[in-house]
Structures are given as structure tokens and as C-alpha cells.
mmCIF file of C-alpha atoms and ligand atoms in Angstrom:
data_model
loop_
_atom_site.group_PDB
_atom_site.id
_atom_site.type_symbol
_atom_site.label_atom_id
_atom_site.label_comp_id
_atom_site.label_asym_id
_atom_site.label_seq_id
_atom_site.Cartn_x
_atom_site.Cartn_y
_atom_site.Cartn_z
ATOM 1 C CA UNK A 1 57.507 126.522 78.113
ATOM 2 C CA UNK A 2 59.473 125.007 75.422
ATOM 3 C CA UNK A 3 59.057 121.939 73.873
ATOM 4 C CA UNK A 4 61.453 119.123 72.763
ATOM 5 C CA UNK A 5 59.934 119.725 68.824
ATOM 6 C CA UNK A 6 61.038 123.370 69.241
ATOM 7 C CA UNK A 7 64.604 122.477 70.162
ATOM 8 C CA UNK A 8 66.212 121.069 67.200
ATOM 9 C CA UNK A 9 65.618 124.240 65.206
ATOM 10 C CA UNK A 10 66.806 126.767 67.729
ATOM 11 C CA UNK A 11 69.366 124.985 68.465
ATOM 12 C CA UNK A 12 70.335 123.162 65.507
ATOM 13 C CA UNK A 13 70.584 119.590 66.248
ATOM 14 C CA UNK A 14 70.227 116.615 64.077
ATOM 15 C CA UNK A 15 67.232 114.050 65.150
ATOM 16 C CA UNK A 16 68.723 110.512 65.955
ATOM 17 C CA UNK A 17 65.340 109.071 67.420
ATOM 18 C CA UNK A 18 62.153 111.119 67.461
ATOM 19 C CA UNK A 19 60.313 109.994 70.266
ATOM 20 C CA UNK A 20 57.697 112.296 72.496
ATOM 21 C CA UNK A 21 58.094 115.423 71.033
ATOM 22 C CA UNK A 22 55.416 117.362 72.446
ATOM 23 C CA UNK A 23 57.291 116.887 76.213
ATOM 24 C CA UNK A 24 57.849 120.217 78.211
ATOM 25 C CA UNK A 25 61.940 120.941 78.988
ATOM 26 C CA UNK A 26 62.102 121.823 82.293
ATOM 27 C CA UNK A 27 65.481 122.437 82.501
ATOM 28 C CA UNK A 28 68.895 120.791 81.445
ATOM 29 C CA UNK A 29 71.074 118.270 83.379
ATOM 30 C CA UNK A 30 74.703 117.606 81.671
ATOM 31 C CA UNK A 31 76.933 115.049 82.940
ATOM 32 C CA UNK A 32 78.236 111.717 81.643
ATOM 33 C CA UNK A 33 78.577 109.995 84.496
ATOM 34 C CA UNK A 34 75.001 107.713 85.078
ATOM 35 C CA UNK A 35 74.780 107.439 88.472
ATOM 36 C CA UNK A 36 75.126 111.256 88.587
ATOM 37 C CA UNK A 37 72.297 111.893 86.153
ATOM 38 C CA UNK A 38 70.178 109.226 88.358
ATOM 39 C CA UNK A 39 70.936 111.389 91.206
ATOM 40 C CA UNK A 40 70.655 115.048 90.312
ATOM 41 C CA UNK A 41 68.947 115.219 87.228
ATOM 42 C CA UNK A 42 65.206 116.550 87.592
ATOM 43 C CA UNK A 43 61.932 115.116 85.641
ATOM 44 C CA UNK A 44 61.472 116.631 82.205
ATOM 45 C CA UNK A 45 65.316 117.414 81.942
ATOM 46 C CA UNK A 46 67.236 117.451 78.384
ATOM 47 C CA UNK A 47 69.883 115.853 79.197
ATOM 48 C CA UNK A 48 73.384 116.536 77.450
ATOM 49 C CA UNK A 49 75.952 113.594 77.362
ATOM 50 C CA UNK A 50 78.692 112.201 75.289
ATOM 51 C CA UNK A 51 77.562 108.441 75.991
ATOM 52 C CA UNK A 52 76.010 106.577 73.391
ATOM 53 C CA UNK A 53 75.218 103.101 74.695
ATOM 54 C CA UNK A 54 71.799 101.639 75.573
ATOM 55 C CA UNK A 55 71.902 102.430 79.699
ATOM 56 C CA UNK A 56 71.296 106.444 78.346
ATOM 57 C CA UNK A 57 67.920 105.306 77.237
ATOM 58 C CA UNK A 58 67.140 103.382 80.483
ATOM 59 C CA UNK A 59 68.354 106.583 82.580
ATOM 60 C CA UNK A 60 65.979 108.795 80.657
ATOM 61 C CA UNK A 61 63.403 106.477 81.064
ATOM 62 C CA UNK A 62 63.523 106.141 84.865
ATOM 63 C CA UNK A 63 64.099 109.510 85.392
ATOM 64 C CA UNK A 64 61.531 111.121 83.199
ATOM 65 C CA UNK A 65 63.845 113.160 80.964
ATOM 66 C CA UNK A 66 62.558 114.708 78.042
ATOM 67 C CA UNK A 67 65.287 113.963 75.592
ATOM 68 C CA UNK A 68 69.004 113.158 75.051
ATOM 69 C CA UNK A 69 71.653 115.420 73.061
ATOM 70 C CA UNK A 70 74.559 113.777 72.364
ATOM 71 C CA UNK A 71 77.340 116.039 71.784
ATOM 72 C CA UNK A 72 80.893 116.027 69.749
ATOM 73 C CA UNK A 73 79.906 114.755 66.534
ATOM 74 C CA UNK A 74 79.256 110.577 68.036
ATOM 75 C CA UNK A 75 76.289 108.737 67.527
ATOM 76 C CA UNK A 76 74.105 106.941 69.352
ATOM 77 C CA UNK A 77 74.969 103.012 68.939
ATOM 78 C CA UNK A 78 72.277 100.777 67.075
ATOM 79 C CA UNK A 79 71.380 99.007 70.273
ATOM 80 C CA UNK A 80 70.630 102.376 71.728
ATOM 81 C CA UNK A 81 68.328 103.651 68.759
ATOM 82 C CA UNK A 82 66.401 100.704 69.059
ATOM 83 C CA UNK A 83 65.441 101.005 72.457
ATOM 84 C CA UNK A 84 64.799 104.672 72.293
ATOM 85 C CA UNK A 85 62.438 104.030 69.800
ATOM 86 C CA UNK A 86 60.596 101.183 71.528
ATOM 87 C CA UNK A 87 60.652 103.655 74.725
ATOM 88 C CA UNK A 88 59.562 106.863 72.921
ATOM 89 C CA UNK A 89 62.923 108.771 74.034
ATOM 90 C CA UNK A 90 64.323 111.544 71.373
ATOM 91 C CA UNK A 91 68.025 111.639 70.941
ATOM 92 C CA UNK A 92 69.325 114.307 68.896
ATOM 93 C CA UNK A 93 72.806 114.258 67.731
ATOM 94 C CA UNK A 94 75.646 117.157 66.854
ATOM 95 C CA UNK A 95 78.987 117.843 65.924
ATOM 96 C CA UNK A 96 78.686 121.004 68.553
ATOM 97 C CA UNK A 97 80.656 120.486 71.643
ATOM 98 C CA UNK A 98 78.427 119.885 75.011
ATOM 99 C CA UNK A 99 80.153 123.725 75.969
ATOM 100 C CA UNK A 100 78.660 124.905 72.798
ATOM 101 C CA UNK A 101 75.101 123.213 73.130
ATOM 102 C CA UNK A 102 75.027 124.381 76.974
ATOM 103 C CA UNK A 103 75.645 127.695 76.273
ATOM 104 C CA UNK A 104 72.841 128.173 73.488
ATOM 105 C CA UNK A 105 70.393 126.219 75.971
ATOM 106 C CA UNK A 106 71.193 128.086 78.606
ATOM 107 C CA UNK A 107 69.673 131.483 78.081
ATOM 108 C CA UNK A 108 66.252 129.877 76.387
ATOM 109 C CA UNK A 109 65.591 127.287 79.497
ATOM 110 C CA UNK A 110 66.805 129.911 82.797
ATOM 111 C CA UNK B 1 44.655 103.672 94.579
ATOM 112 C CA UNK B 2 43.878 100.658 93.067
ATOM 113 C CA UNK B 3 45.398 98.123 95.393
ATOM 114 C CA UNK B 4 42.698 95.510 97.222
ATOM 115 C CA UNK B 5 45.090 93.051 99.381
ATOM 116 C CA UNK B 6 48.872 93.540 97.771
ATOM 117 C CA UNK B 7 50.527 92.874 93.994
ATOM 118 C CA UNK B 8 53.649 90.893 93.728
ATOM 119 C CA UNK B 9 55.965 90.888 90.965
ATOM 120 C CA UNK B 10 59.074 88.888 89.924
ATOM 121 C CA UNK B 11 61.667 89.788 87.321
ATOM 122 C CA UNK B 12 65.213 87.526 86.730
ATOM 123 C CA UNK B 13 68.955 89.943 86.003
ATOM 124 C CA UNK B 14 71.485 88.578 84.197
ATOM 125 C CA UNK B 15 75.186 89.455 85.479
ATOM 126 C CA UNK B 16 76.883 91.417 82.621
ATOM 127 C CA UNK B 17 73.109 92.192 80.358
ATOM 128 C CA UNK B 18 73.977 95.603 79.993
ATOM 129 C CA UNK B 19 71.777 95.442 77.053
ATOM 130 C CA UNK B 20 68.206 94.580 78.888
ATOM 131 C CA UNK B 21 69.634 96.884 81.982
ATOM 132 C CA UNK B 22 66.422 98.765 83.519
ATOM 133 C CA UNK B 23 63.740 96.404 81.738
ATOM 134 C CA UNK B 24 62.776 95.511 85.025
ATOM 135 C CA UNK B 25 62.702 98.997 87.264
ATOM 136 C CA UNK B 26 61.232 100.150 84.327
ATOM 137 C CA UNK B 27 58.397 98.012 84.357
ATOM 138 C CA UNK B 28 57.963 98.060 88.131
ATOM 139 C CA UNK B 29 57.741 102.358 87.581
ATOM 140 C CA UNK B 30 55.001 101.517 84.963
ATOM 141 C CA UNK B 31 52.836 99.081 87.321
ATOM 142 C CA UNK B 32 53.226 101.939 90.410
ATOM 143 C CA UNK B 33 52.069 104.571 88.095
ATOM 144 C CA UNK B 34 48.790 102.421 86.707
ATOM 145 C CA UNK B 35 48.398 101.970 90.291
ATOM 146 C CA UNK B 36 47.823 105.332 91.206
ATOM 147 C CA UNK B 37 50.699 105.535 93.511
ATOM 148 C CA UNK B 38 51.836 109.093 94.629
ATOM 149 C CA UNK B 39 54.461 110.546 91.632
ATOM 150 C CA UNK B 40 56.964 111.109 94.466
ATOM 151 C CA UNK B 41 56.480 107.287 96.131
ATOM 152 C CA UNK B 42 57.207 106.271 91.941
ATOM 153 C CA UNK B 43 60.109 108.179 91.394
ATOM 154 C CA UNK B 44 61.739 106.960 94.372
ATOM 155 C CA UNK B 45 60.622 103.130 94.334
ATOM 156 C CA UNK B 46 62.130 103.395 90.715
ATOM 157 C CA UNK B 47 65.400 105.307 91.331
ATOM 158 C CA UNK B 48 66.269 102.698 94.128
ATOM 159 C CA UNK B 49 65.181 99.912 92.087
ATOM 160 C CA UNK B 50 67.110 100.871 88.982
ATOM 161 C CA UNK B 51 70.452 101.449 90.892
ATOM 162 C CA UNK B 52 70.185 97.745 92.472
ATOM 163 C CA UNK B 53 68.991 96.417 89.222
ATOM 164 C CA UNK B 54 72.184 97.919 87.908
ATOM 165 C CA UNK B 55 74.720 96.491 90.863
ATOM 166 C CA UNK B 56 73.568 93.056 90.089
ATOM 167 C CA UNK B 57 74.349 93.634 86.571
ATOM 168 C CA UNK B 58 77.545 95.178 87.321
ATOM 169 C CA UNK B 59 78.547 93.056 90.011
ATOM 170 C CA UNK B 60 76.806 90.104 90.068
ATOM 171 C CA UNK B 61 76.623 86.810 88.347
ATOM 172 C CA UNK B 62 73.020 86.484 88.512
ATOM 173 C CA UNK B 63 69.557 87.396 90.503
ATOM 174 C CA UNK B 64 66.208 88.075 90.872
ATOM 175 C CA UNK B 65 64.290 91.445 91.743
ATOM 176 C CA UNK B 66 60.947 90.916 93.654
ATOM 177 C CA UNK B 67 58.229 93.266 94.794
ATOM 178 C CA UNK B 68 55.358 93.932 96.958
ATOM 179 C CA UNK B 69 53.146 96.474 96.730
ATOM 180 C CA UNK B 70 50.359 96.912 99.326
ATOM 181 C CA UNK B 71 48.837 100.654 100.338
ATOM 182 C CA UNK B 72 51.268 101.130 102.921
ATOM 183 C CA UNK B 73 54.454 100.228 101.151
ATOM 184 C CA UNK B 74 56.646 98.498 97.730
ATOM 185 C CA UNK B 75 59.331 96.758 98.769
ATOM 186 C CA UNK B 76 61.237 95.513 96.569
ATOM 187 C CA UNK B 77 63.828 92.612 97.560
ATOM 188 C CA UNK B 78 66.945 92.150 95.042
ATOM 189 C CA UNK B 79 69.012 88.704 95.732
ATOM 190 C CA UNK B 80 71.980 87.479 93.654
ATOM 191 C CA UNK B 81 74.948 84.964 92.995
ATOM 192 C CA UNK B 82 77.591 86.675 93.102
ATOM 193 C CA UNK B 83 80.899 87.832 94.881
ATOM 194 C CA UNK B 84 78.674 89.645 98.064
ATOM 195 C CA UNK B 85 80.143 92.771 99.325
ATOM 196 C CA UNK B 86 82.789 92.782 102.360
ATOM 197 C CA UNK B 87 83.114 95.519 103.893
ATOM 198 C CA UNK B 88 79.147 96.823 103.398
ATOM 199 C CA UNK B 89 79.660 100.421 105.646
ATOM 200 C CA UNK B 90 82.838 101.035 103.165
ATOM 201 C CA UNK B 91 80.413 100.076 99.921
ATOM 202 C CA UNK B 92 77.613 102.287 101.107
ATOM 203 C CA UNK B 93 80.768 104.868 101.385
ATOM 204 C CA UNK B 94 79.820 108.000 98.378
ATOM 205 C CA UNK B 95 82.759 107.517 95.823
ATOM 206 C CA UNK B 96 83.799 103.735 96.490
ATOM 207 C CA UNK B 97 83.881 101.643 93.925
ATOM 208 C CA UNK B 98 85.380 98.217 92.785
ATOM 209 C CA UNK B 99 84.012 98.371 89.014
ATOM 210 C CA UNK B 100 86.330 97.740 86.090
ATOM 211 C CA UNK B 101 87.783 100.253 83.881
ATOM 212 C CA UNK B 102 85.572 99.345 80.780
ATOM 213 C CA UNK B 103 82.104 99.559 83.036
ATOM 214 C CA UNK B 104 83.594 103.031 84.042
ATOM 215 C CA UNK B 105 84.305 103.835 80.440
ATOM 216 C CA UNK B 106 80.302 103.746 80.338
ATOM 217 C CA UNK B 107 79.461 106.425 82.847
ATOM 218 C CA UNK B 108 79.088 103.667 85.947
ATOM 219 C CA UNK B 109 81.214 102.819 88.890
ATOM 220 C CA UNK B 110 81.072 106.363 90.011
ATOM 221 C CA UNK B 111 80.640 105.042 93.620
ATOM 222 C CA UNK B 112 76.906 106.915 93.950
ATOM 223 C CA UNK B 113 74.677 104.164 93.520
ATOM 224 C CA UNK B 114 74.381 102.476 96.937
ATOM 225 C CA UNK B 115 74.107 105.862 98.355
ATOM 226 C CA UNK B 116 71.697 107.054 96.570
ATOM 227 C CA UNK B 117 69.312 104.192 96.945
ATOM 228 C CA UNK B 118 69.819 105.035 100.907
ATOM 229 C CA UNK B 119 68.346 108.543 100.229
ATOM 230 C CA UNK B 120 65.248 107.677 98.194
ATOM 231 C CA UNK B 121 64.593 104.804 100.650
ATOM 232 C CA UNK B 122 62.164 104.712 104.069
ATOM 233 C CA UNK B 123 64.002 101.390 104.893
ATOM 234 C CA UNK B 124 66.817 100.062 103.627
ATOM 235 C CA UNK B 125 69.015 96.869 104.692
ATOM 236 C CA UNK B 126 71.884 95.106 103.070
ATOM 237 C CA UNK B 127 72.255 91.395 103.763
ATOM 238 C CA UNK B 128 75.749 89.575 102.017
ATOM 239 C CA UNK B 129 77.705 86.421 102.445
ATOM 240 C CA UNK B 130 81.447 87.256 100.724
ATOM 241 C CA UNK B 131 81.894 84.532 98.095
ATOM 242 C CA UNK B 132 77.788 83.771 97.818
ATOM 243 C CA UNK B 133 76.175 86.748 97.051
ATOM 244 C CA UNK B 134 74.180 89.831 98.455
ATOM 245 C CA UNK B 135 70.498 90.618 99.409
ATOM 246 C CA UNK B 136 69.104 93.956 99.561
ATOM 247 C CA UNK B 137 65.575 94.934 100.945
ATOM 248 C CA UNK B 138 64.401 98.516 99.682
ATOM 249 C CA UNK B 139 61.384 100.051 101.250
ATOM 250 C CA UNK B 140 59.518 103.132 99.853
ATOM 251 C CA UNK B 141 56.426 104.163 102.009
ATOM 252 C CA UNK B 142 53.275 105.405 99.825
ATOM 253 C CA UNK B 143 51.533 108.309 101.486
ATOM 254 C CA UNK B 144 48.103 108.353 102.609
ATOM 255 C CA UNK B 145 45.576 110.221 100.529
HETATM 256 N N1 ADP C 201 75.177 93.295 94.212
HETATM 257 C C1 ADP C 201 76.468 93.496 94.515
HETATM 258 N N2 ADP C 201 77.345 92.464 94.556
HETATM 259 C C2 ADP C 201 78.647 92.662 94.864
HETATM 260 N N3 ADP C 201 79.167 93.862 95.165
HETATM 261 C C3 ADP C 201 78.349 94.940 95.141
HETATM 262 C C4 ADP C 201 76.967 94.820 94.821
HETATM 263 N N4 ADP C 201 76.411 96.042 94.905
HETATM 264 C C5 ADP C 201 77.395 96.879 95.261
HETATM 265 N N5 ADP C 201 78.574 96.228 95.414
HETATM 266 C C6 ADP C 201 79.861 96.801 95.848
HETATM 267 O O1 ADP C 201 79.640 98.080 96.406
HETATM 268 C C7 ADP C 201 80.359 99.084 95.655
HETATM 269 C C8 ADP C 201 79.579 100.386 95.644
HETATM 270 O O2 ADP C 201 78.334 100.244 94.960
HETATM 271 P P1 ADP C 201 77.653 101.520 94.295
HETATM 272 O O3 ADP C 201 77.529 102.582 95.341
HETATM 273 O O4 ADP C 201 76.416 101.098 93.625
HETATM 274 O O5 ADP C 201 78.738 102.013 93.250
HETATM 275 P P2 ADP C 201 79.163 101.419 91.810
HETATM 276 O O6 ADP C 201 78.126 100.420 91.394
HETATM 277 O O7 ADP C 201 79.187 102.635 90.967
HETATM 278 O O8 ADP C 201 80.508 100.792 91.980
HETATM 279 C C9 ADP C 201 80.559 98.450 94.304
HETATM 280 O O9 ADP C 201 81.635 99.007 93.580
HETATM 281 C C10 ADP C 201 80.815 96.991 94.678
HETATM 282 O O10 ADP C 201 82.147 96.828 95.163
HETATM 283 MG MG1 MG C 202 76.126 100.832 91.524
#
């Protein structure tokens, strides 16, 4: 299965926070609505969002997701990196759209 | 599991602390996990938790999130000050939603919380005086064995 320190390579994403990198991805979950991603995303999930606030981290937390991508060139706010760090969450980062990033996850994770 | 007669817990939620938002369902996830309580009884307890935890944040003024954990059950009891809901069968309604446009502009308010706590809960009651506040009691039943 592949693992959230293979992802950044074959997919090209910056790190924003390295947290557990050794996590299996199950699958991927986009959406960037919170309550969504509470309700349909699955345990060890990447999760693709354009969101960038602290609440991400607490979602991935409660849910058991296995990282964050955060798409269209933003970044994740200071507040944010913080608490993924103190949480062990990784957040990558890119200027790729989430269309862009879905479709190179897509065939590696079905 | 590790539980001899039952473990109680009490965490405070500030109205508008989007910043400390999940601390406590968070923590309550950790505590049923050291406990040896069944991954599926965890995830639940903590989905249902963490959507309340957020509507008193979101909605609220102020509150408190309690819970009790004994072999059978964790219930977990969230009161607040706050503006209590009015119509609660039109609240528990998939899609409504009375949160500002900024809260929105975060990803909430999609309407999906209060249902969703419903479907990961054995028991689940909503208690609110318009003007006080609201009380909800969330049960989540741990399997034998
Ligand atoms: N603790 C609360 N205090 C006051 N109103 C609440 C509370 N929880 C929920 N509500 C009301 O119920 C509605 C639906 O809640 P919910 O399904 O969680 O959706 P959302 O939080 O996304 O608006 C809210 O928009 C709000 O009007
Ligand atoms: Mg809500």
C-alpha cells in the first residue's frame, strides 16, 4: 500500500508539516466543506481541500486521515501549522489545482 | 477493557474558539482508545462529539462537554448558554442551517452536523429553551467482547 512519505515525490507536492509519515493511504476524500469530510471521509484518507485554517487539522485528527493536500497554490495559516505539528498531521502544499492532484492520485490509490 | 466502575470527564467550550475547536473530542477519542474501547464504538463517540463540540462553538456563547464511560456505554452530555434552537425537528433537518456567511466561508454551516451525530448515535436527545440555551445527550453503546 502506499505510504504518505511516498506521496510527495510521485506526486510532486511541497511538505508544509511533516507529521506521521509512515501512515498507509487508504484512499482519498476531496471536499471543502467540514461537515462533509466528517461524514464521508474514511480512516487513513488523504484528504484534498482548499481550506487552510486550524479546524482541517482537528478534522484529520478525529477522523484518522493520513494527511492533508492543500491545493491552488494557498498555504496553510500559521495557526494551522502549529497544531499539525503538535498533532503529528502532514500537510503538503501545491500550486496544482485539486482536478490536477485528483487525477494523478487517482490511478495510484484505485 | 479497562473500565472497573465508570470514568467521567469534563471539558469547558468557548462560543466563537475556533482556534482550540476539537481539543476536547479529541481528547475524549484518546481516553476511549487507551481504554480499549471497540475502534468502531471510538470513531463514533468521537464523530458525534466533535460535531456538538463544534455547534457550541458555532452557535453558542458558552458550555461544557461531559462524559461517562462505563462498559455498557459513553455518553457524553453537551450544555450551553446560548440562543437554544426553535424549531429542533427543522435543525435536525440535512441542509438547514442558520450559520453566518464568514463561518460558511470556513467549510461549516453545511447543515450536516446535527444529522450526522443522529447516525453515529444509539441514543440521542435534544433538550433547548429558545433564548437560554440547548442540551444534548449523545449515547454510543460499546459492544460486548
Ligand atoms: N448548540 C446550538 N445552539 C443553538 N443553535 C444550534 C445549536 N446546534 C445547532 N443549532 C442550530 O441547528 C442548525 C443545524 O445544526 P447542524 O446540523 O449542526 O448544522 P450547522 O452547524 O452546519 O449549521 C444550526 O444552523 C443552528 O441553527
Ligand atoms: Mg453543526
Amino acid at each position: 500500500m502506499l505510504k504518505v512519505s511516498d506521496i510527495a515525490e510521485k506526486v510532486g507536492l511541497d511538505i508544509g508539516v511533516k507529521g506521521e509519515l509512515n501512515k498507509d493511504i487508504t484512499g482519498c476524500y476531496i471536499s471543502d466543506l467540514l461537515s462533509d469530510v466528517m461524514a464521508n471521509s474514511k480512516d487513513g484518507e488523504l484528504w484534498i481541500t482548499l481550506q487552510t485554517h486550524p479546524n482541517i487539522v482537528a478534522v484529520a485528527v478525529i477522523k484518522g486521515l493520513s494527511g492533508i493536500i492543500i491545493t491552488n497554490g494557498r498555504f496553510p495559516e500559521p495557526d494551522t501549522v502549529k497544531k499539525a505539528e503538535s498533532e503529528n498531521i502532514t500537510i503538503f502544499t501545491t500550486h496544482k489545482t485539486t482536478f490536477e492532484i485528483a487525477g494523478l492520485l487517482y490511478n495510484m490509490l484505485k | 477493557m479497562k473500565i472497573k466502575d465508570s470514568i467521567e470527564g469534563c471539558f469547558q467550550l468557548m462560543g466563537g474558539d475556533f482556534t482550540n475547536a476539537g481539543a476536547a473530542s479529541s481528547e475524549l477519542k484518546s481516553t476511549l482508545a487507551r481504554l480499549g474501547v471497540s475502534q468502531d464504538a471510538v470513531r463514533r463517540a468521537a464523530i458525534a462529539a466533535f460535531e456538538a463540540e463544534m455547534n457550541v462553538i458555532i452557535h453558542a456563547v458558552a458550555g461544557t462537554m461531559h462524559y461517562v464511560i462505563t462498559t455498557e456505554e459513553v455518553k457524553i452530555t453537551l450544555t450551553d448558554m446560548g440562543p437554544g434552537i426553535e424549531d429542533i425537528e427543522l435543525a435536525m433537518q440535512e441542509g438547514y442551517s442558520t450559520a453566518p456567511d464568514w463561518v460558511r466561508e470556513m467549510g461549516w454551516g453545511a447543515g450536516m452536523g446535527l444529522p450526522n451525530i443522529k447516525k453515529n448515535a444509539d441514543k440521542f436527545k435534544i433538550d433547548s429553551v429558545v433564548g437560554e440555551g440547548a442540551t444534548l445527550e449523545i449515547t454510543i453503546c460499546i459492544k460486548k467482547g
